[in-house]
Coordinates of N, CA and C and ligand atoms in Angstrom, one line a residue:
M1 N -175.2 46.1 73.4 CA -174.0 45.6 72.7 C -174.1 44.1 72.5
S2 N -173.7 43.7 71.3 CA -173.8 42.3 70.9 C -172.4 41.9 70.3
K3 N -172.0 40.7 70.4 CA -170.7 40.3 70.0 C -170.8 39.6 68.6
C4 N -170.1 40.0 67.7 CA -170.0 39.4 66.3 C -169.5 38.0 66.5
C5 N -170.2 37.0 65.9 CA -169.7 35.6 66.0 C -168.5 35.3 65.1
I6 N -168.2 36.2 64.2 CA -167.0 36.0 63.3 C -165.8 36.7 63.8
C7 N -165.8 38.0 64.0 CA -164.6 38.7 64.4 C -164.6 38.9 65.9
E8 N -165.7 38.7 66.6 CA -165.9 38.8 68.0 C -165.7 40.2 68.6
K9 N -166.0 41.2 67.7 CA -166.0 42.5 68.1 C -167.4 42.8 68.7
E10 N -167.5 43.6 69.7 CA -168.8 44.0 70.2 C -169.2 45.4 69.7
K11 N -170.3 45.4 69.1 CA -170.8 46.6 68.5 C -172.3 46.8 68.7
N12 N -172.8 48.0 68.6 CA -174.2 48.2 68.9 C -175.1 47.8 67.7
D13 N -174.5 47.9 66.5 CA -175.3 47.7 65.3 C -175.2 46.4 64.6
N14 N -174.7 45.4 65.4 CA -174.6 44.0 64.8 C -176.0 43.5 64.4
L15 N -175.9 42.8 63.3 CA -177.2 42.2 62.8 C -177.4 40.8 63.5
K16 N -178.6 40.5 63.7 CA -178.9 39.2 64.3 C -179.4 38.3 63.2
I17 N -178.7 37.2 62.9 CA -179.1 36.2 61.9 C -179.1 34.8 62.5
L18 N -180.3 34.2 62.5 CA -180.5 32.9 63.1 C -179.9 32.8 64.5
G19 N -180.1 33.8 65.3 CA -179.7 33.8 66.7 C -178.2 34.2 66.9
K20 N -177.5 34.5 65.8 CA -176.1 34.9 65.9 C -176.0 36.3 65.4
Y21 N -175.0 37.0 66.0 CA -174.8 38.4 65.7 C -173.7 38.5 64.7
I22 N -173.8 39.4 63.7 CA -172.8 39.6 62.7 C -172.7 41.1 62.5
C23 N -171.5 41.6 62.6 CA -171.3 43.1 62.4 C -171.3 43.4 60.9
S24 N -171.5 44.7 60.7 CA -171.6 45.2 59.3 C -170.3 44.9 58.5
D25 N -169.1 45.0 59.2 CA -167.9 44.7 58.5 C -167.8 43.2 58.0
C26 N -168.2 42.3 58.8 CA -168.2 40.9 58.4 C -169.3 40.6 57.4
E27 N -170.4 41.3 57.6 CA -171.5 41.1 56.6 C -171.0 41.5 55.2
W28 N -170.3 42.6 55.2 CA -169.7 43.1 53.9 C -168.7 42.2 53.4
K29 N -167.9 41.6 54.2 CA -166.8 40.7 53.8 C -167.5 39.4 53.2
I30 N -168.6 39.0 53.8 CA -169.3 37.8 53.3 C -169.9 38.1 51.9
L31 N -170.5 39.3 51.8 CA -171.1 39.6 50.5 C -170.0 39.7 49.5
T32 N -168.9 40.3 49.8 CA -167.8 40.4 48.9 C -167.2 39.1 48.5
A33 N -167.2 38.2 49.5 CA -166.6 36.8 49.3 C -167.5 36.0 48.3
Q34 N -168.7 36.3 48.2 CA -169.6 35.6 47.3 C -169.3 36.0 45.9
V35 N -168.7 37.3 45.7 CA -168.4 37.7 44.4 C -166.9 37.3 44.1
H36 N -166.1 37.5 45.0 CA -164.6 37.1 44.9 C -164.4 35.9 45.7
S37 N -164.3 34.8 45.1 CA -164.2 33.5 45.8 C -162.9 33.4 46.6
S38 N -161.9 34.0 46.1 CA -160.6 34.0 46.9 C -160.7 35.0 48.0
G39 N -160.1 34.6 49.2 CA -160.1 35.5 50.3 C -161.4 35.3 51.2
Y40 N -161.3 35.8 52.4 CA -162.4 35.7 53.3 C -163.0 34.3 53.5
N41 N -162.2 33.3 53.2 CA -162.6 31.9 53.4 C -162.9 31.6 54.8
K42 N -162.2 32.3 55.7 CA -162.4 32.0 57.1 C -163.8 32.5 57.5
C43 N -164.2 33.6 57.1 CA -165.5 34.2 57.4 C -166.6 33.2 56.8
V44 N -166.4 32.8 55.6 CA -167.4 32.0 54.9 C -167.5 30.7 55.6
S45 N -166.4 30.1 55.9 CA -166.5 28.8 56.6 C -167.2 28.9 57.9
K46 N -167.0 30.0 58.6 CA -167.6 30.2 59.9 C -169.1 30.3 59.7
L47 N -169.5 31.1 58.7 CA -170.9 31.3 58.4 C -171.6 30.0 58.0
K48 N -170.9 29.2 57.3 CA -171.5 27.9 56.8 C -171.8 27.1 58.0
K49 N -171.0 27.1 59.0 CA -171.2 26.3 60.2 C -172.5 26.8 60.9
I50 N -172.6 28.2 60.9 CA -173.8 28.7 61.6 C -175.1 28.3 60.9
F51 N -175.0 28.3 59.6 CA -176.3 28.1 58.8 C -176.6 26.6 58.6
E52 N -175.6 25.8 58.9 CA -175.9 24.3 58.7 C -176.9 23.8 59.7
Ligands
LIG1 ZN1 -167.6 41.0 62.7

């Protein structure tokens, strides 16, 4: 089990990106946010912190 760094849910299938875990739900939200700039700003800002 790994803890998503965005929603903090523990799931078996979380992705590991740069040492952080991201669940498929948040991954999808991030991908969607790139298309629809409104919404999911919280997820995006958290991700930006991770990748900086
Ligand atoms: Zn998540």
